[in-house]
Short mmCIF file of C-alpha atoms in Angstrom, two decimals:
data_model
loop_
_atom_site.label_atom_id
_atom_site.label_comp_id
_atom_site.label_asym_id
_atom_site.label_seq_id
_atom_site.Cartn_x
_atom_site.Cartn_y
_atom_site.Cartn_z
CA MET A 1 -16.48 8.68 12.00
CA THR A 2 -13.07 6.77 12.58
CA ILE A 3 -10.67 5.10 10.08
CA LEU A 4 -8.74 1.74 11.07
CA ALA A 5 -6.23 0.30 8.44
CA ASP A 6 -4.03 -2.48 8.85
CA SER A 7 -0.84 -2.09 8.64
CA CYS A 8 0.64 -2.19 4.78
CA CYS A 9 -1.61 1.25 4.85
CA ASP A 10 1.99 3.21 4.96
CA LEU A 11 1.09 6.53 7.18
CA SER A 12 3.61 8.04 8.40
CA PRO A 13 3.38 9.73 12.00
CA GLU A 14 2.19 12.66 10.40
CA LEU A 15 0.18 11.43 8.16
CA LEU A 16 -1.25 9.50 10.99
CA LYS A 17 -1.92 12.55 13.42
CA LYS A 18 -3.66 14.08 10.14
CA THR A 19 -5.85 11.39 9.65
CA GLN A 20 -5.85 10.34 13.64
CA ALA A 21 -6.18 6.31 12.17
CA LYS A 22 -5.93 3.51 14.38
CA ILE A 23 -3.56 0.83 12.60
CA ALA A 24 -4.41 -2.79 13.09
CA PRO A 25 -1.00 -4.66 12.72
CA LEU A 26 0.06 -7.70 10.78
CA THR A 27 3.23 -9.80 11.71
CA ILE A 28 6.29 -10.22 9.79
CA THR A 29 8.25 -13.77 10.72
CA ILE A 30 11.41 -14.10 9.07
CA ASP A 31 13.42 -17.34 10.27
CA ASP A 32 12.51 -17.73 14.30
CA THR A 33 11.96 -13.74 14.85
CA HIS A 34 8.15 -12.35 14.74
CA TYR A 35 7.70 -8.55 14.03
CA VAL A 36 4.88 -6.41 15.33
CA ASP A 37 3.98 -4.26 12.26
CA ASP A 38 2.79 -1.66 14.64
CA GLY A 39 5.04 1.52 13.70
CA THR A 40 8.34 -0.30 15.94
CA VAL A 41 10.33 -2.12 13.81
CA ASP A 42 13.61 -0.33 12.76
CA ILE A 43 13.34 -0.87 8.94
CA PRO A 44 17.56 -1.22 7.99
CA PRO A 45 18.01 -4.12 10.45
CA TYR A 46 14.87 -5.35 9.17
CA LEU A 47 16.08 -5.19 5.33
CA ALA A 48 19.29 -7.15 6.60
CA ALA A 49 17.78 -9.61 8.12
CA MET A 50 15.45 -10.70 5.58
CA LYS A 51 18.55 -10.56 3.05
CA ALA A 52 20.77 -12.62 5.25
CA SER A 53 17.93 -14.92 5.74
CA LYS A 54 17.56 -18.26 2.50
CA ASN A 55 13.94 -19.15 3.53
CA PRO A 56 10.71 -17.06 2.67
CA VAL A 57 9.53 -14.02 4.49
CA ARG A 58 6.15 -15.43 5.90
CA SER A 59 3.14 -12.60 7.15
CA ALA A 60 -0.25 -12.58 9.75
CA CYS A 61 -3.03 -10.89 9.34
CA PRO A 62 -4.78 -9.10 12.39
CA SER A 63 -7.43 -12.05 13.77
CA PRO A 64 -11.22 -11.21 13.88
CA ASP A 65 -11.05 -10.96 17.23
CA LEU A 66 -8.52 -8.49 17.33
CA TYR A 67 -10.33 -6.16 14.19
CA ALA A 68 -13.06 -7.03 16.57
CA GLU A 69 -11.80 -5.18 19.45
CA ASP A 70 -10.61 -2.10 16.99
CA ILE A 71 -14.26 -1.91 16.71
CA ARG A 72 -15.75 -1.58 19.60
CA ALA A 73 -12.95 1.23 20.59
CA THR A 74 -13.43 3.74 18.27
CA GLU A 75 -15.48 6.05 18.49
CA GLY A 76 -18.78 7.00 15.95
CA ASP A 77 -18.85 5.28 13.07
CA CYS A 78 -15.95 3.27 10.87
CA PHE A 79 -14.50 2.65 8.27
CA ILE A 80 -11.91 -0.06 7.45
CA VAL A 81 -9.02 -0.02 5.00
CA THR A 82 -7.51 -3.51 4.01
CA LEU A 83 -4.68 -4.01 1.70
CA SER A 84 -5.82 -6.30 -1.53
CA ALA A 85 -7.48 -9.90 -0.35
CA LYS A 86 -5.94 -11.19 -3.00
CA LEU A 87 -2.92 -10.86 -1.35
CA SER A 88 -3.91 -11.38 2.27
CA GLY A 89 -5.95 -12.73 4.69
CA SER A 90 -6.76 -9.21 6.01
CA HIS A 91 -10.26 -8.09 3.97
CA ASN A 92 -11.67 -11.12 5.59
CA ALA A 93 -10.49 -10.90 9.03
CA ALA A 94 -11.69 -7.43 9.30
CA SER A 95 -15.53 -8.28 7.91
CA LEU A 96 -15.50 -11.49 10.68
CA GLY A 97 -14.50 -8.75 13.29
CA VAL A 98 -17.17 -6.81 11.80
CA GLN A 99 -19.51 -9.63 12.60
CA LEU A 100 -18.33 -10.02 16.02
CA ALA A 101 -18.49 -6.36 16.70
CA GLN A 102 -21.74 -5.44 15.47
CA GLU A 103 -23.66 -8.32 18.14
CA ASP A 104 -22.55 -6.38 20.22
CA MET A 105 -23.36 -2.94 19.10
CA PRO A 106 -26.26 -3.57 16.19
CA GLU A 107 -26.65 0.44 15.77
CA LYS A 108 -22.56 0.95 15.07
CA LYS A 109 -22.44 1.30 10.86
CA VAL A 110 -18.95 -0.15 9.47
CA HIS A 111 -17.97 -0.38 5.88
CA VAL A 112 -14.63 -2.53 5.29
CA PHE A 113 -12.86 -1.24 2.35
CA ASP A 114 -11.32 -3.77 0.07
CA SER A 115 -8.15 -1.43 -1.58
CA GLU A 116 -7.64 -3.54 -4.38
CA SER A 117 -4.18 -2.52 -3.32
CA ALA A 118 -1.61 -2.36 -1.30
CA SER A 119 1.29 -0.20 0.72
CA ALA A 120 1.02 3.89 -0.99
CA GLY A 121 -2.52 2.85 -2.46
CA GLU A 122 -4.32 2.07 1.14
CA THR A 123 -2.33 4.81 2.42
CA TYR A 124 -4.20 6.99 -1.37
CA ILE A 125 -7.72 5.44 0.12
CA ALA A 126 -7.32 6.01 3.70
CA LEU A 127 -6.07 9.75 2.90
CA MET A 128 -9.89 10.06 0.99
CA ILE A 129 -11.66 8.43 3.58
CA HIS A 130 -9.91 11.81 5.55
CA ASP A 131 -10.65 14.71 3.55
CA LEU A 132 -14.44 13.32 2.46
CA ILE A 133 -15.24 12.80 6.19
CA ALA A 134 -13.65 16.60 6.69
CA ALA A 135 -16.08 17.80 3.91
CA GLY A 136 -19.14 16.69 6.57
CA LYS A 137 -19.96 13.90 3.37
CA SER A 138 -22.30 11.19 5.05
CA PHE A 139 -20.97 8.03 5.48
CA GLU A 140 -23.39 6.75 2.38
CA GLN A 141 -21.69 9.36 0.57
CA ILE A 142 -18.53 8.17 1.64
CA VAL A 143 -18.90 3.85 0.51
CA GLU A 144 -19.96 5.46 -2.53
CA LEU A 145 -17.09 7.95 -3.73
CA VAL A 146 -14.08 5.66 -2.07
CA GLU A 147 -15.54 2.19 -3.53
CA GLU A 148 -15.71 4.37 -7.50
CA LYS A 149 -11.74 5.65 -6.89
CA ILE A 150 -11.12 2.16 -5.71
CA ARG A 151 -12.34 0.79 -9.27
CA SER A 152 -10.23 3.46 -11.22
CA MET A 153 -7.49 4.13 -8.85
CA HIS A 154 -4.02 2.59 -10.42
CA THR A 155 -1.06 1.78 -8.80
CA LEU A 156 2.63 1.18 -9.73
CA PHE A 157 5.67 -0.66 -8.20
CA VAL A 158 9.56 -0.71 -9.49
CA LEU A 159 11.41 -3.13 -7.31
CA ASP A 160 15.24 -2.85 -6.65
CA SER A 161 15.29 -6.37 -5.64
CA LEU A 162 13.71 -9.95 -6.51
CA ASP A 163 14.88 -11.50 -3.42
CA ASN A 164 12.07 -11.73 -1.45
CA LEU A 165 9.47 -12.66 -4.88
CA VAL A 166 12.12 -15.54 -5.34
CA LYS A 167 11.65 -16.52 -2.06
CA ASN A 168 7.94 -16.82 -1.62
CA GLY A 169 7.94 -18.97 -5.08
CA ARG A 170 6.49 -16.03 -6.73
CA ILE A 171 8.98 -16.26 -9.46
CA SER A 172 11.78 -18.82 -10.58
CA ARG A 173 15.79 -18.12 -9.74
CA THR A 174 16.87 -18.64 -13.26
CA VAL A 175 14.25 -15.18 -13.94
CA ALA A 176 15.77 -13.58 -10.79
CA LEU A 177 19.52 -14.33 -11.59
CA LEU A 178 19.27 -13.75 -15.46
CA ALA A 179 17.93 -9.29 -14.64
CA ASN A 180 20.10 -9.72 -11.81
CA VAL A 181 23.02 -10.60 -14.60
CA LEU A 182 21.30 -8.20 -17.00
CA SER A 183 20.12 -4.80 -14.67
CA ILE A 184 16.35 -5.43 -15.49
CA ARG A 185 14.00 -4.22 -12.95
CA LEU A 186 10.37 -5.18 -13.75
CA LEU A 187 7.69 -2.44 -14.03
CA MET A 188 4.55 -3.52 -12.35
CA SER A 189 0.77 -3.15 -11.23
CA ASP A 190 -2.66 -4.28 -9.87
CA ASP A 191 -4.17 -5.59 -12.54
CA GLY A 192 -7.73 -3.66 -11.39
CA HIS A 193 -8.77 -6.72 -8.89
CA GLY A 194 -5.90 -6.59 -6.92
CA ALA A 195 -3.79 -8.93 -8.14
CA ILE A 196 -0.62 -8.21 -9.36
CA LYS A 197 0.97 -7.79 -12.90
CA ASN A 198 3.73 -7.06 -14.64
CA ILE A 199 3.87 -4.47 -17.02
CA SER A 200 7.17 -4.28 -18.89
CA LYS A 201 11.16 -4.49 -18.26
CA ALA A 202 13.81 -1.90 -18.67
CA ARG A 203 17.38 -1.96 -18.06
CA GLY A 204 18.91 -0.98 -14.43
CA ILE A 205 16.66 1.10 -12.01
CA LYS A 206 16.60 4.77 -13.73
CA GLY A 207 14.61 2.83 -17.10
CA ALA A 208 12.04 1.51 -14.87
CA LEU A 209 11.55 4.41 -13.34
CA THR A 210 11.81 6.49 -16.37
CA GLN A 211 8.71 3.92 -17.40
CA MET A 212 6.77 4.62 -14.32
CA VAL A 213 6.31 7.57 -14.64
CA GLU A 214 5.32 7.76 -18.47
CA THR A 215 2.63 4.83 -17.39
CA CYS A 216 1.28 7.89 -15.27
CA ARG A 217 1.65 10.76 -17.43
CA LYS A 218 -0.33 7.89 -20.03
CA HIS A 219 -3.07 7.42 -17.23
CA THR A 220 -3.36 10.96 -16.54
CA GLU A 221 -3.74 12.47 -19.39
CA GLY A 222 -6.57 14.93 -20.65
CA LEU A 223 -6.86 15.45 -16.58
CA ALA A 224 -7.49 19.28 -15.24
CA ALA A 225 -3.91 20.26 -14.59
CA ALA A 226 -3.52 19.78 -11.20
CA SER A 227 -5.96 18.29 -10.23
CA GLN A 228 -5.05 14.70 -9.10
CA ARG A 229 -2.89 13.54 -5.40
CA LEU A 230 -0.49 11.33 -5.49
CA VAL A 231 1.25 8.98 -3.35
CA ILE A 232 5.09 8.10 -3.39
CA SER A 233 5.84 5.00 -0.72
CA TYR A 234 9.42 4.53 -0.77
CA CYS A 235 11.51 1.51 0.71
CA ASN A 236 14.79 2.74 2.34
CA CYS A 237 14.81 5.23 -0.12
CA PRO A 238 14.44 8.73 0.24
CA GLU A 239 16.54 10.37 -2.12
CA ARG A 240 15.03 8.09 -4.39
CA ALA A 241 11.25 9.08 -3.62
CA ARG A 242 12.43 12.26 -4.53
CA GLN A 243 13.32 12.12 -7.73
CA VAL A 244 10.37 10.33 -8.56
CA ARG A 245 8.60 12.57 -7.39
CA ASP A 246 10.26 15.27 -9.23
CA MET A 247 9.93 13.92 -12.34
CA ILE A 248 6.35 13.32 -12.11
CA ARG A 249 6.31 17.12 -11.77
CA GLU A 250 8.09 17.62 -14.76
CA LYS A 251 6.09 14.78 -17.01
CA CYS A 252 2.42 14.49 -15.18
CA PRO A 253 0.78 17.84 -15.32
CA ALA A 254 -2.50 16.22 -14.08
CA ILE A 255 -0.71 16.04 -10.64
CA GLY A 256 -0.59 18.05 -8.39
CA GLU A 257 -0.43 17.39 -4.82
CA ILE A 258 2.27 14.34 -4.58
CA ILE A 259 2.31 12.79 -0.98
CA LEU A 260 5.58 11.05 0.16
CA THR A 261 5.17 8.28 2.99
CA PRO A 262 8.17 5.48 3.87
CA THR A 263 6.74 1.93 4.32
CA SER A 264 5.71 -0.08 6.72
CA ALA A 265 7.35 -3.53 7.72
CA LEU A 266 4.89 -5.12 5.76
CA SER A 267 5.21 -2.94 3.07
CA SER A 268 8.63 -3.05 3.08
CA MET A 269 8.15 -6.58 2.72
CA TYR A 270 7.03 -6.50 -0.28
CA ALA A 271 8.89 -3.56 -2.00
CA ASN A 272 12.24 -4.40 0.10
CA ASP A 273 14.86 -2.39 -0.29
CA GLY A 274 14.96 0.55 -2.37
CA GLY A 275 11.66 -0.66 -3.99
CA ILE A 276 8.77 2.80 -4.75
CA VAL A 277 5.33 2.21 -5.35
CA ILE A 278 2.64 5.05 -6.38
CA ALA A 279 -0.68 5.29 -6.80
CA TYR A 280 -3.05 7.50 -8.08
#
């Protein structure tokens, strides 16, 4: 069985080697420059180009034909992990790709997981699928267990810059200007169905990250010690990610394994420079 994920799944080279996952790259456009999110994008200059541009940053998901080609090339049955259908057309393209591939390979089992998340959330799901395959679970058991986890998974994120949200019309320039003047940082999450909602706001990045950790503590309170995995995706800020990891270890006893991974180009478009995303 093979894992195929779109490139919003933040799998570092080490995690790619571990999971043997295949990546379907999205394309990001900044002004007239196109970036294929295939692991070769140099993130710091890419972030600088986003900051310098006055225009919205655009992304395009893999085509159904590309998904179909990838499915045909995989060995055995296949699991596909996409970012939230509320945020991208990737899930729909993957579903159409399955139909195309199964015209030639009707015996091949393929399931498309809408992660109802992005970034660290997709990474969490890909790692879970890998572990279940390694444990010898059947295709049907994996589908059931992963879909159950998606329904209960939490994704939280703190952005150090609201520039891209402004450029893409998600928030007003007035709100962003006020937030910058007052050093306000937002703690946001999924809404349980793949869309984004704001949870709270705090003065400064440290305050917002403290609220993030406290929210994680509340969500995991009462669970067995060290029983939960947590993934931290970070955009060009490894030291900040390590600080969040240490805070979680101190404040959240239910969290055991913590995995740190840098954001891909697509995730970096959402998180922007200094952004932190956690999923558990």
